[in-house]
XYZ file of C-alpha atoms in Angstrom:
669
model
C -0.019 0.192 0.024
C 1.004 3.524 -1.163
C 1.084 6.211 2.180
C 0.835 8.999 0.254
C 3.194 12.736 1.212
C 1.828 15.017 3.699
C 2.612 18.621 2.573
C 2.765 21.256 5.999
C 3.205 24.743 5.752
C 5.924 26.444 7.334
C 3.808 28.671 10.175
C 5.816 32.353 10.657
C 6.546 33.345 14.260
C 3.695 36.000 13.975
C 1.385 33.209 13.764
C -0.610 31.299 16.843
C -0.095 28.326 16.494
C -3.582 26.087 17.331
C -2.675 22.858 19.138
C -5.295 20.651 19.467
C -5.590 20.889 15.440
C -1.415 20.679 15.130
C -1.777 17.054 17.448
C -4.622 15.825 15.696
C -2.291 16.448 12.113
C 0.504 15.020 13.984
C -1.501 11.597 15.101
C -2.566 11.815 11.299
C 0.553 11.790 9.443
C 1.939 9.336 12.429
C -0.814 6.793 11.145
C -0.416 7.543 7.534
C 3.430 6.433 8.050
C 2.800 3.516 10.173
C 0.060 2.270 7.354
C 2.444 2.713 4.730
C 4.791 0.570 6.517
C 2.693 -2.176 7.582
C 1.085 -2.613 4.955
C 4.461 -3.969 3.164
C 5.000 -6.487 6.194
C 1.856 -7.693 6.494
C 1.769 -8.424 2.166
C 4.878 -10.437 2.904
C 2.804 -12.040 5.740
C 0.029 -13.198 3.277
C 1.601 -14.105 0.427
C 4.822 -16.039 -1.100
C 6.476 -14.500 -3.962
C 7.532 -17.201 -6.354
C 11.198 -16.985 -8.299
C 12.783 -18.372 -11.099
C 9.121 -18.107 -13.050
C 9.201 -18.489 -16.966
C 5.682 -18.181 -18.912
C 4.234 -19.800 -21.670
C 3.627 -16.453 -23.829
C 1.635 -16.016 -27.123
C 2.804 -16.379 -30.402
C 0.576 -14.782 -32.935
C 1.058 -15.637 -37.300
C -1.221 -14.864 -40.565
C -4.276 -16.898 -39.397
C -4.303 -17.371 -35.314
C -2.908 -17.002 -31.954
C -1.330 -20.122 -29.932
C 0.404 -19.460 -26.660
C -1.116 -18.739 -23.051
C -2.442 -15.961 -20.934
C -4.031 -14.989 -18.100
C -6.908 -12.641 -16.543
C -5.958 -8.676 -16.691
C -5.280 -9.013 -12.811
C -4.314 -12.883 -12.860
C -6.089 -15.937 -12.532
C -6.604 -17.271 -9.248
C -7.073 -20.917 -8.094
C -6.649 -23.547 -5.639
C -4.067 -25.876 -5.899
C -4.061 -29.220 -7.179
C -0.857 -31.423 -7.386
C -1.753 -33.653 -10.380
C -0.265 -37.518 -8.824
C -1.511 -39.020 -12.224
C -3.960 -39.113 -15.287
C -6.256 -40.228 -13.201
C -6.039 -37.543 -10.623
C -7.634 -35.414 -13.447
C -10.866 -36.203 -12.371
C -10.847 -34.437 -9.198
C -9.650 -31.328 -11.366
C -11.987 -31.816 -13.623
C -15.393 -32.781 -12.393
C -15.162 -33.845 -8.212
C -13.260 -31.517 -6.872
C -15.605 -29.148 -4.336
C -13.563 -25.936 -4.952
C -13.400 -25.164 -8.611
C -11.144 -23.262 -10.113
C -7.946 -25.091 -9.427
C -4.481 -24.275 -10.727
C -3.083 -27.734 -11.573
C 0.970 -28.402 -10.406
C 2.212 -31.570 -12.276
C 5.757 -32.886 -12.839
C 7.245 -32.706 -16.315
C 6.223 -36.705 -17.296
C 2.680 -35.621 -16.797
C 3.552 -32.172 -19.318
C 1.497 -34.617 -22.193
C -0.619 -33.598 -24.701
C -3.508 -36.055 -23.588
C -3.435 -34.085 -19.780
C -3.216 -30.670 -21.231
C -5.738 -31.282 -24.004
C -8.338 -31.931 -20.751
C -7.093 -29.343 -19.104
C -7.856 -27.322 -21.910
C -11.402 -28.040 -22.960
C -12.303 -28.281 -19.112
C -10.904 -25.075 -18.820
C -13.735 -23.243 -17.018
C -12.843 -24.934 -14.114
C -9.276 -24.725 -14.617
C -7.205 -21.532 -13.634
C -3.765 -22.146 -14.519
C -1.020 -24.965 -14.693
C 2.489 -24.626 -13.180
C 5.128 -27.483 -14.844
C 7.674 -28.273 -12.686
C 11.341 -28.025 -14.977
C 12.667 -31.361 -14.621
C 16.739 -31.731 -13.554
C 17.147 -34.670 -15.414
C 15.591 -35.937 -19.359
C 12.772 -38.794 -19.514
C 12.926 -41.677 -20.529
C 11.162 -41.221 -23.537
C 10.706 -39.008 -26.728
C 9.280 -35.559 -26.076
C 8.955 -33.093 -28.783
C 6.221 -30.059 -28.531
C 6.638 -29.089 -31.773
C 4.348 -30.512 -35.172
C 5.303 -33.448 -37.085
C 6.127 -32.208 -39.951
C 8.007 -28.952 -39.171
C 7.634 -25.425 -41.165
C 5.408 -27.623 -43.480
C 3.981 -24.536 -45.448
C 6.854 -21.872 -45.879
C 9.040 -24.681 -47.380
C 9.824 -25.514 -50.983
C 7.910 -28.340 -51.439
C 3.576 -27.074 -51.757
C 1.579 -27.558 -54.705
C 3.858 -25.934 -56.963
C 7.290 -27.760 -56.192
C 6.579 -31.487 -56.325
C 3.273 -32.064 -54.452
C 3.916 -35.425 -53.536
C 6.632 -34.608 -51.570
C 4.624 -31.609 -49.552
C 3.476 -32.091 -46.377
C 5.361 -34.977 -44.805
C 3.858 -37.517 -47.349
C 7.012 -39.350 -47.968
C 9.035 -38.421 -44.474
C 7.485 -37.690 -41.177
C 10.432 -35.690 -40.347
C 9.429 -35.490 -36.236
C 7.131 -38.318 -35.597
C 7.343 -37.739 -31.824
C 5.670 -34.008 -32.255
C 2.703 -33.435 -30.094
C 2.340 -30.137 -31.376
C 1.598 -28.807 -27.885
C 3.651 -25.596 -28.092
C 1.573 -24.541 -31.583
C -2.079 -24.478 -29.378
C -4.053 -22.208 -27.737
C -5.096 -21.920 -23.867
C -6.966 -19.216 -22.206
C -5.203 -19.459 -19.313
C -1.490 -19.536 -18.069
C 1.101 -21.960 -17.604
C 4.463 -21.523 -16.482
C 7.396 -23.629 -15.550
C 8.792 -23.753 -12.090
C 12.226 -24.359 -11.078
C 12.504 -27.235 -8.909
C 13.660 -25.615 -5.981
C 12.229 -23.979 -2.697
C 9.451 -22.296 -4.298
C 8.541 -26.153 -5.428
C 8.807 -27.729 -2.073
C 6.908 -24.354 -0.353
C 4.178 -25.353 -2.894
C 4.153 -28.382 -2.088
C 3.921 -28.610 1.769
C 1.288 -26.099 1.156
C -0.936 -28.176 -0.724
C -0.099 -31.185 1.867
C -1.164 -29.497 4.753
C -4.104 -27.805 3.731
C -5.533 -29.257 -0.106
C -4.932 -32.999 0.023
C -7.710 -34.955 0.388
C -7.936 -37.001 3.297
C -9.870 -40.631 2.967
C -12.016 -39.142 0.506
C -12.972 -36.448 2.334
C -12.853 -32.930 1.543
C -10.028 -30.824 2.310
C -11.296 -27.398 4.960
C -10.356 -24.050 4.666
C -8.873 -21.940 4.440
C -7.168 -23.624 1.094
C -4.181 -23.337 -0.429
C -4.441 -21.114 -3.732
C -2.172 -19.715 -5.853
C -2.063 -16.642 -8.316
C -0.700 -16.342 -12.106
C -0.281 -13.041 -14.081
C 0.627 -13.079 -17.954
C -1.778 -11.084 -19.062
C -1.118 -10.756 -23.660
C -1.968 -7.599 -24.918
C -2.617 -8.908 -28.930
C -5.476 -11.120 -30.162
C -6.496 -12.760 -32.651
C -3.768 -12.998 -35.323
C -0.317 -10.613 -36.458
C -3.109 -8.618 -38.794
C -4.648 -7.185 -35.894
C -2.249 -6.707 -33.738
C -0.028 -4.984 -36.238
C -2.526 -2.610 -37.309
C -3.285 -1.429 -33.213
C 0.053 -1.070 -33.105
C 0.276 0.975 -36.294
C -2.719 2.966 -34.177
C -0.501 3.487 -31.280
C 1.790 5.663 -33.468
C -1.163 8.431 -33.605
C -1.489 8.158 -29.663
C -0.200 10.582 -27.050
C 2.452 7.774 -26.049
C 3.764 6.422 -28.806
C 5.264 3.160 -28.902
C 3.736 2.413 -25.953
C 0.815 1.255 -26.966
C 2.247 -0.998 -29.404
C 0.526 -4.440 -28.660
C 3.232 -7.411 -30.763
C 6.722 -7.041 -32.110
C 7.488 -9.397 -35.102
C 9.499 -11.748 -34.438
C 13.107 -11.046 -35.648
C 16.717 -11.069 -34.911
C 19.969 -10.522 -36.980
C 21.746 -12.511 -39.641
C 25.275 -13.352 -38.901
C 27.545 -13.408 -41.793
C 31.406 -13.088 -42.552
C 33.074 -14.089 -45.643
C 37.031 -15.181 -46.567
C 37.928 -12.320 -48.704
C 36.462 -8.665 -47.735
C 33.554 -7.138 -49.659
C 32.462 -3.397 -49.760
C 29.251 -3.648 -47.823
C 28.167 -0.818 -49.077
C 28.218 -1.698 -52.839
C 24.652 -3.819 -52.740
C 23.766 -6.272 -55.435
C 26.092 -8.312 -57.637
C 29.821 -8.949 -58.021
C 31.133 -9.080 -61.383
C 33.474 -12.195 -61.153
C 32.621 -13.729 -57.709
C 30.857 -17.291 -57.576
C 30.181 -17.433 -53.525
C 29.848 -21.144 -51.296
C 27.981 -20.267 -48.247
C 28.247 -22.639 -45.872
C 24.574 -21.784 -43.340
C 22.869 -23.170 -40.011
C 19.311 -21.837 -39.551
C 16.748 -20.607 -36.942
C 13.405 -22.436 -36.252
C 10.121 -19.658 -37.040
C 9.661 -20.892 -41.045
C 13.042 -19.375 -41.876
C 13.142 -15.821 -41.328
C 16.290 -15.553 -41.455
C 17.059 -17.287 -44.394
C 14.061 -16.027 -46.281
C 15.554 -12.435 -45.599
C 18.259 -13.120 -46.602
C 17.355 -14.605 -49.953
C 14.670 -11.527 -50.029
C 17.317 -9.128 -49.789
C 19.818 -11.143 -52.483
C 16.205 -10.494 -54.862
C 16.483 -7.248 -54.396
C 20.284 -5.907 -54.740
C 20.125 -5.439 -51.094
C 22.888 -7.910 -50.139
C 26.785 -7.857 -50.802
C 26.064 -10.196 -53.605
C 22.490 -11.718 -54.995
C 21.628 -15.444 -56.069
C 24.174 -15.197 -59.580
C 26.919 -15.073 -57.557
C 26.037 -18.718 -55.553
C 27.714 -21.681 -56.927
C 26.720 -24.097 -54.162
C 25.698 -23.962 -50.869
C 26.460 -26.337 -47.891
C 24.851 -26.258 -44.583
C 24.619 -28.277 -41.149
C 21.803 -29.200 -39.508
C 21.381 -31.991 -36.505
C 24.752 -33.793 -36.679
C 25.492 -33.761 -32.489
C 23.152 -37.326 -32.468
C 25.631 -39.770 -35.267
C 24.794 -43.496 -34.830
C 27.611 -45.335 -35.733
C 29.687 -42.347 -36.707
C 27.135 -42.274 -39.737
C 26.022 -38.540 -41.334
C 23.594 -38.161 -43.805
C 23.846 -36.304 -46.861
C 20.156 -34.929 -48.210
C 20.056 -33.106 -51.342
C 16.820 -32.014 -53.344
C 15.828 -33.960 -55.540
C 13.383 -32.201 -57.669
C 16.321 -29.781 -58.039
C 18.446 -32.611 -59.750
C 16.780 -33.603 -62.078
C 18.727 -30.470 -63.876
C 21.817 -32.077 -65.084
C 23.813 -29.285 -64.621
C 22.678 -29.222 -60.547
C 22.886 -32.466 -60.521
C 26.317 -32.241 -61.879
C 27.379 -29.570 -59.280
C 25.769 -31.458 -56.137
C 27.728 -34.303 -56.764
C 31.240 -32.990 -56.897
C 29.538 -31.390 -53.808
C 29.709 -34.947 -52.123
C 32.668 -36.086 -53.326
C 34.369 -33.150 -51.627
C 32.465 -33.919 -48.819
C 34.038 -38.051 -48.692
C 37.293 -37.058 -49.910
C 37.276 -34.394 -46.111
C 35.955 -37.639 -44.260
C 39.208 -39.747 -45.943
C 41.127 -40.855 -42.456
C 38.409 -39.893 -39.848
C 36.092 -41.944 -37.688
C 32.886 -41.130 -40.042
C 31.036 -42.349 -42.180
C 28.760 -40.408 -44.778
C 26.186 -41.503 -46.494
C 23.450 -40.358 -49.172
C 19.418 -41.422 -47.835
C 18.438 -45.322 -49.807
C 15.692 -43.695 -50.863
C 14.455 -40.378 -52.635
C 12.492 -37.836 -50.421
C 12.787 -34.280 -50.250
C 14.851 -32.195 -47.403
C 14.689 -32.479 -44.276
C 13.741 -28.643 -42.557
C 16.843 -26.758 -43.672
C 17.803 -23.345 -44.530
C 18.062 -24.724 -48.279
C 14.381 -25.267 -48.955
C 14.324 -20.680 -48.976
C 16.970 -20.978 -51.708
C 14.991 -22.995 -53.334
C 12.236 -21.191 -53.746
C 13.686 -18.727 -55.922
C 15.783 -20.946 -58.149
C 17.830 -24.402 -58.453
C 20.457 -23.835 -56.683
C 23.221 -26.929 -55.620
C 23.363 -27.439 -52.436
C 23.753 -30.357 -49.543
C 21.997 -30.900 -46.217
C 24.443 -32.609 -43.684
C 22.265 -34.428 -40.916
C 22.814 -37.453 -38.531
C 19.338 -39.210 -39.213
C 18.237 -40.727 -42.421
C 14.764 -40.427 -42.694
C 13.085 -39.134 -39.173
C 15.061 -37.676 -36.433
C 17.134 -38.866 -34.672
C 17.098 -36.502 -32.302
C 13.824 -37.257 -29.756
C 13.470 -33.868 -27.518
C 12.708 -31.596 -30.737
C 12.437 -27.844 -29.709
C 11.801 -29.095 -26.030
C 13.565 -28.085 -23.160
C 15.184 -31.755 -23.421
C 17.292 -30.754 -25.963
C 19.989 -30.027 -23.375
C 23.694 -30.708 -22.843
C 22.477 -33.911 -21.191
C 20.516 -35.225 -23.830
C 23.897 -34.505 -25.867
C 25.659 -36.100 -23.864
C 28.087 -33.521 -22.521
C 29.022 -34.126 -18.917
C 32.043 -33.554 -16.678
C 33.808 -36.023 -14.005
C 32.505 -34.330 -10.369
C 35.248 -32.682 -9.384
C 36.061 -30.658 -11.725
C 36.311 -26.453 -11.452
C 33.781 -24.521 -13.884
C 37.326 -23.395 -15.747
C 38.670 -26.678 -15.654
C 34.911 -27.971 -17.263
C 35.606 -25.333 -19.955
C 38.563 -27.622 -20.873
C 37.638 -30.717 -20.734
C 37.406 -32.439 -23.671
C 34.141 -34.270 -23.574
C 33.404 -37.614 -25.832
C 30.696 -35.210 -27.930
C 33.474 -32.107 -28.426
C 35.512 -35.017 -30.516
C 33.055 -36.585 -32.003
C 31.605 -33.310 -32.960
C 35.307 -32.142 -33.826
C 35.112 -34.815 -36.713
C 32.359 -33.179 -38.143
C 34.067 -29.708 -37.655
C 36.833 -31.491 -39.808
C 35.048 -32.517 -42.681
C 32.674 -29.387 -43.473
C 36.280 -27.428 -43.221
C 38.152 -29.316 -45.660
C 34.870 -29.737 -48.018
C 34.740 -26.080 -48.057
C 38.312 -25.211 -49.093
C 37.736 -28.304 -51.965
C 34.802 -26.458 -52.885
C 36.313 -23.190 -53.001
C 39.025 -24.054 -55.251
C 41.550 -25.059 -52.706
C 44.522 -27.487 -53.330
C 43.782 -31.207 -52.840
C 46.746 -32.056 -51.342
C 46.086 -30.310 -48.241
C 43.352 -31.385 -47.270
C 44.593 -33.779 -45.040
C 45.745 -31.223 -43.240
C 42.627 -29.386 -42.557
C 41.738 -30.190 -38.914
C 39.063 -28.769 -36.093
C 40.486 -28.205 -32.704
C 39.077 -30.680 -30.275
C 40.387 -27.622 -27.376
C 38.016 -24.707 -29.051
C 34.996 -26.960 -30.171
C 34.738 -28.066 -26.374
C 34.945 -24.518 -25.531
C 31.806 -23.712 -27.572
C 30.137 -26.075 -26.173
C 30.575 -25.331 -22.704
C 30.028 -21.839 -23.122
C 26.564 -21.920 -25.714
C 25.038 -25.390 -23.736
C 26.278 -25.016 -19.978
C 27.429 -21.816 -18.935
C 28.359 -18.412 -21.015
C 29.572 -16.960 -18.006
C 33.161 -18.343 -18.603
C 36.631 -17.073 -19.419
C 36.898 -17.984 -22.753
C 33.488 -15.889 -23.373
C 34.650 -12.695 -21.527
C 37.320 -12.526 -23.154
C 35.788 -12.293 -26.757
C 33.422 -9.691 -25.885
C 32.890 -6.037 -25.366
C 33.204 -4.446 -21.741
C 29.044 -3.332 -22.486
C 28.215 -6.617 -23.125
C 29.389 -8.461 -20.420
C 25.825 -8.257 -19.020
C 24.425 -11.011 -21.440
C 26.796 -13.858 -20.039
C 25.078 -15.636 -17.534
C 25.590 -18.570 -15.304
C 23.629 -20.977 -17.422
C 23.021 -22.074 -21.143
C 22.845 -19.615 -23.496
C 18.936 -18.083 -24.180
C 18.356 -20.008 -27.930
C 14.755 -17.853 -28.339
C 14.948 -16.089 -31.934
C 14.067 -12.798 -29.784
C 11.562 -9.839 -30.942
C 11.945 -6.233 -33.511
C 14.782 -4.653 -32.255
C 16.520 -6.288 -29.686
C 19.536 -8.496 -29.613
C 19.769 -11.883 -29.002
C 22.533 -13.673 -26.865
C 22.778 -16.046 -29.112
C 23.867 -13.701 -32.072
C 25.553 -11.239 -29.736
C 28.250 -14.674 -28.910
C 28.043 -16.232 -32.351
C 28.884 -12.290 -33.531
C 31.653 -11.782 -31.759
C 32.736 -15.741 -31.158
C 32.509 -15.744 -35.523
C 35.173 -12.352 -35.241
C 37.445 -13.625 -32.834
C 37.974 -17.181 -35.295
C 37.683 -15.817 -38.652
C 39.520 -11.779 -37.940
C 42.829 -10.503 -37.030
C 44.201 -8.975 -34.021
C 45.174 -5.200 -35.162
C 47.700 -2.491 -33.251
C 45.159 0.442 -33.137
C 43.779 2.592 -30.483
C 40.145 2.000 -28.698
C 39.103 5.157 -30.117
C 39.850 4.354 -33.408
C 38.414 0.917 -32.929
C 35.177 2.338 -32.205
C 35.096 4.456 -34.858
C 35.963 2.185 -37.086
C 38.979 2.691 -38.462
C 42.682 2.454 -38.401
C 43.956 5.704 -38.233
C 42.189 9.911 -38.665
C 42.642 9.430 -41.917
C 41.080 6.388 -42.720
C 37.858 6.363 -44.691
C 37.368 2.974 -47.043
C 38.431 -0.048 -44.242
C 35.226 0.417 -42.425
C 33.148 -0.251 -45.825
C 35.364 -3.338 -45.642
C 35.767 -4.962 -42.311
C 34.005 -4.773 -38.918
C 36.086 -4.030 -35.917
C 35.594 -4.778 -32.430
C 37.424 -3.775 -28.586
C 37.194 -6.841 -26.831
C 37.701 -7.363 -23.326
C 40.695 -9.526 -23.630
C 42.389 -11.362 -21.048
C 44.023 -10.037 -17.787
C 47.852 -10.921 -17.475
C 49.060 -13.456 -14.811
C 49.071 -11.300 -11.073
C 47.101 -8.903 -13.217
C 43.218 -7.551 -12.718
C 42.810 -5.399 -15.366
C 42.363 -6.901 -18.657
C 44.447 -5.949 -22.038
C 42.014 -5.101 -24.201
C 42.501 -5.343 -28.125
C 41.118 -4.737 -31.738
C 39.760 -6.955 -33.781
C 39.268 -6.715 -37.696
C 36.963 -9.268 -39.551
C 34.698 -9.549 -41.794
C 31.901 -10.563 -39.908
C 28.751 -8.599 -40.424
C 24.952 -8.586 -39.286
C 21.896 -8.298 -41.267
C 18.190 -7.446 -40.634
C 16.939 -11.502 -39.958
C 13.262 -9.783 -40.038
C 10.676 -11.456 -42.128
C 9.950 -9.204 -45.867
C 6.338 -9.788 -44.898
C 6.666 -7.045 -42.417
C 8.730 -4.614 -44.438
C 5.801 -5.671 -47.379
C 2.802 -5.041 -44.512
C 1.746 -8.316 -45.718
C 0.246 -9.434 -42.447
C -1.282 -12.422 -43.795
C 1.641 -14.038 -46.803
C 1.874 -17.317 -47.073
C 5.525 -16.630 -48.944
C 6.999 -15.610 -45.764
C 7.018 -15.428 -41.884
C 4.020 -13.384 -40.038
C 5.184 -14.571 -36.351
C 4.703 -11.853 -34.178
C 4.420 -11.970 -30.186
C 2.214 -10.399 -27.714
C 3.592 -8.025 -25.087
C 2.694 -8.116 -21.506
C 2.988 -5.196 -18.685
C 3.699 -7.949 -15.979
C 4.599 -11.157 -15.201
C 4.133 -12.805 -11.678
C 3.004 -15.973 -9.511
C 2.676 -16.239 -6.154
C 0.579 -18.105 -3.366
C -1.715 -17.632 -0.393
C -4.735 -18.873 2.161
C -7.890 -18.389 0.936
C -10.577 -18.520 3.852
C -13.800 -19.875 3.089
C -16.978 -18.187 1.499
C -18.564 -18.097 5.044
C -15.406 -16.291 6.338
C -15.615 -14.666 3.431
C -18.926 -13.084 3.633
C -18.465 -12.303 7.633
C -15.431 -10.141 6.618
C -17.382 -8.266 4.111
C -19.815 -7.463 6.246
C -17.658 -6.388 9.417
C -16.128 -4.160 6.370
C -18.514 -2.795 5.446
C -19.698 -2.048 9.234
C -16.562 -0.426 9.581
C -17.023 2.074 6.759
C -20.791 2.874 7.558
C -19.777 4.025 11.214
C -16.102 5.837 10.457
C -18.102 7.740 7.525
C -21.208 8.916 10.276
C -18.452 9.561 12.851
C -16.658 11.694 10.445
C -19.694 13.238 9.312
C -20.474 14.220 12.769
C -16.904 15.439 13.921
C -17.025 17.501 10.152
C -20.521 19.009 11.462
C -18.975 19.958 15.121
C -15.774 20.612 14.171
C -15.870 24.450 15.365
C -16.562 23.212 18.687
C -14.357 19.608 18.948
C -11.102 21.840 16.953
C -11.826 25.543 17.532
C -9.657 27.091 21.141
C -10.452 30.598 20.213
C -10.806 32.919 16.824
C -7.510 32.578 15.015
C -6.035 36.873 15.737
C -6.730 38.850 12.183
C -2.962 39.315 12.074
C -1.899 35.580 11.054
C 0.408 35.345 7.989
C 1.246 32.169 5.966
């Protein structure tokens, strides 16, 4: 509760103080201060606020909305810890104190249970899922079983027989749960002291004993995650556009496009201000993707088509994409290509050359390369967006021949533990950073194959292939930084001091983010790539920040990207020795072209937006029975009416109660 400030006018020495009224004002001021201080402590006694909560938010596209939200003031329900699917009957039918806020462990967070809760949502106030500390034995994927099926190359116009996963269902474990709409909030809770308090509160107050209904007071929870956007992207963007004419432009925006930045670099400097076709340039593209309907790759292809990029599609010789490669079975990698474009003899010839380069790169390594044994479309990949523009030779490297090997595709379980990235228990974080895991060793061989094949594809000397080898130490450091802990000594050296806040004692956040925000992943990839592909230049920090090598340098900023990074501290020193890195790394927009074109119902480009919200919170408390609530309300109304009558009576008799004589006429203020 907020106590308003009291302003007391200063009295001149000539004024005679009215002692009773001043005493009354003083007592009133003290009471207000007491109420203001006391309410904070009372609030703490009533509510237990939850920490480390992650909400399900609302996303929208051209046709509908998905995700979750609460009412404007939050959803309140009586806590019920779900112990099994059979226990749902208490929530949906037999429980006497609906609505219920359901607490469930992650193994029960299934499509079957969630759809039953959705269909009975009049008795469900919300769901809180306790995040696991270990992965489940069975596969779980909340994505669809045919990822990105409507935005890839395979459509009714491009071999309909291959569209909609008719040949290969890539993600057979996909439940589609992430693409459902729930009209109640869903939060993820960290399995820590908060969940212990919740379970104890439930056991003490809500658990039915011998079939009897629990007695009041009951333990309840409030989840607040009200979303501003509704219906679809066209609706929310129209409302956001109208906010430009409001008294507070931008503050009334209700949604933002999902967007980020594409990170790219070239082995030879290219003038970043000269857009479009580069005569005599032939480019081999090495790529890895984002996941929401190919936002990044569709934008890059669009920019190439519109001559807004440093090269255009005519400069593209071939493309090699690295997909899911961390779960190889029997050391096998599968080389996927597009059967439709390969009907063109020239494209087929270039694809065969690329396949041969890959096989040559695998010589002497514990890597087995093979093509799928039957004709099938490309798996979900950025390459599909290039093929929508024109037939380009290309190969996608995956660890699966047909359906995904990954049993936790796009789920919270697709983590370091699933990739078997583990460390001896007695190692410090710094020692873990340097420890070469078996997974790092296996991925080092994959990186070596890719590096050798790209070198050969770009016209390198075949005799030197065997001398090209990836560094397992560097691979293990990258795995640790991205999947275990980004706040480590290596990453700290590679970023500017003003970006240290992006580093955390947890895995890197892999969510794509929204427009005008730099994601953690993009920032780290940008500076890591700059360090690994660039060089250190001996220039001042000022010149480095101004993108120049000296005060007269006007040209290099168009060819290179300069960044002053923290560097490491020398032995027995505390101050870091920063330095300037020069590279060809650049960032370009990864905003779907649909938003530039204002085609919010586009079927050709991603239209995903994320709703805005004002507050996210969760708390538990005890709720009294209906009879006690009515009694409390009655007493409160009685006190209110009594106080109003007393106030009226005191106001009517104020001259008698508070007057100690007439004030002198010469009183001044």
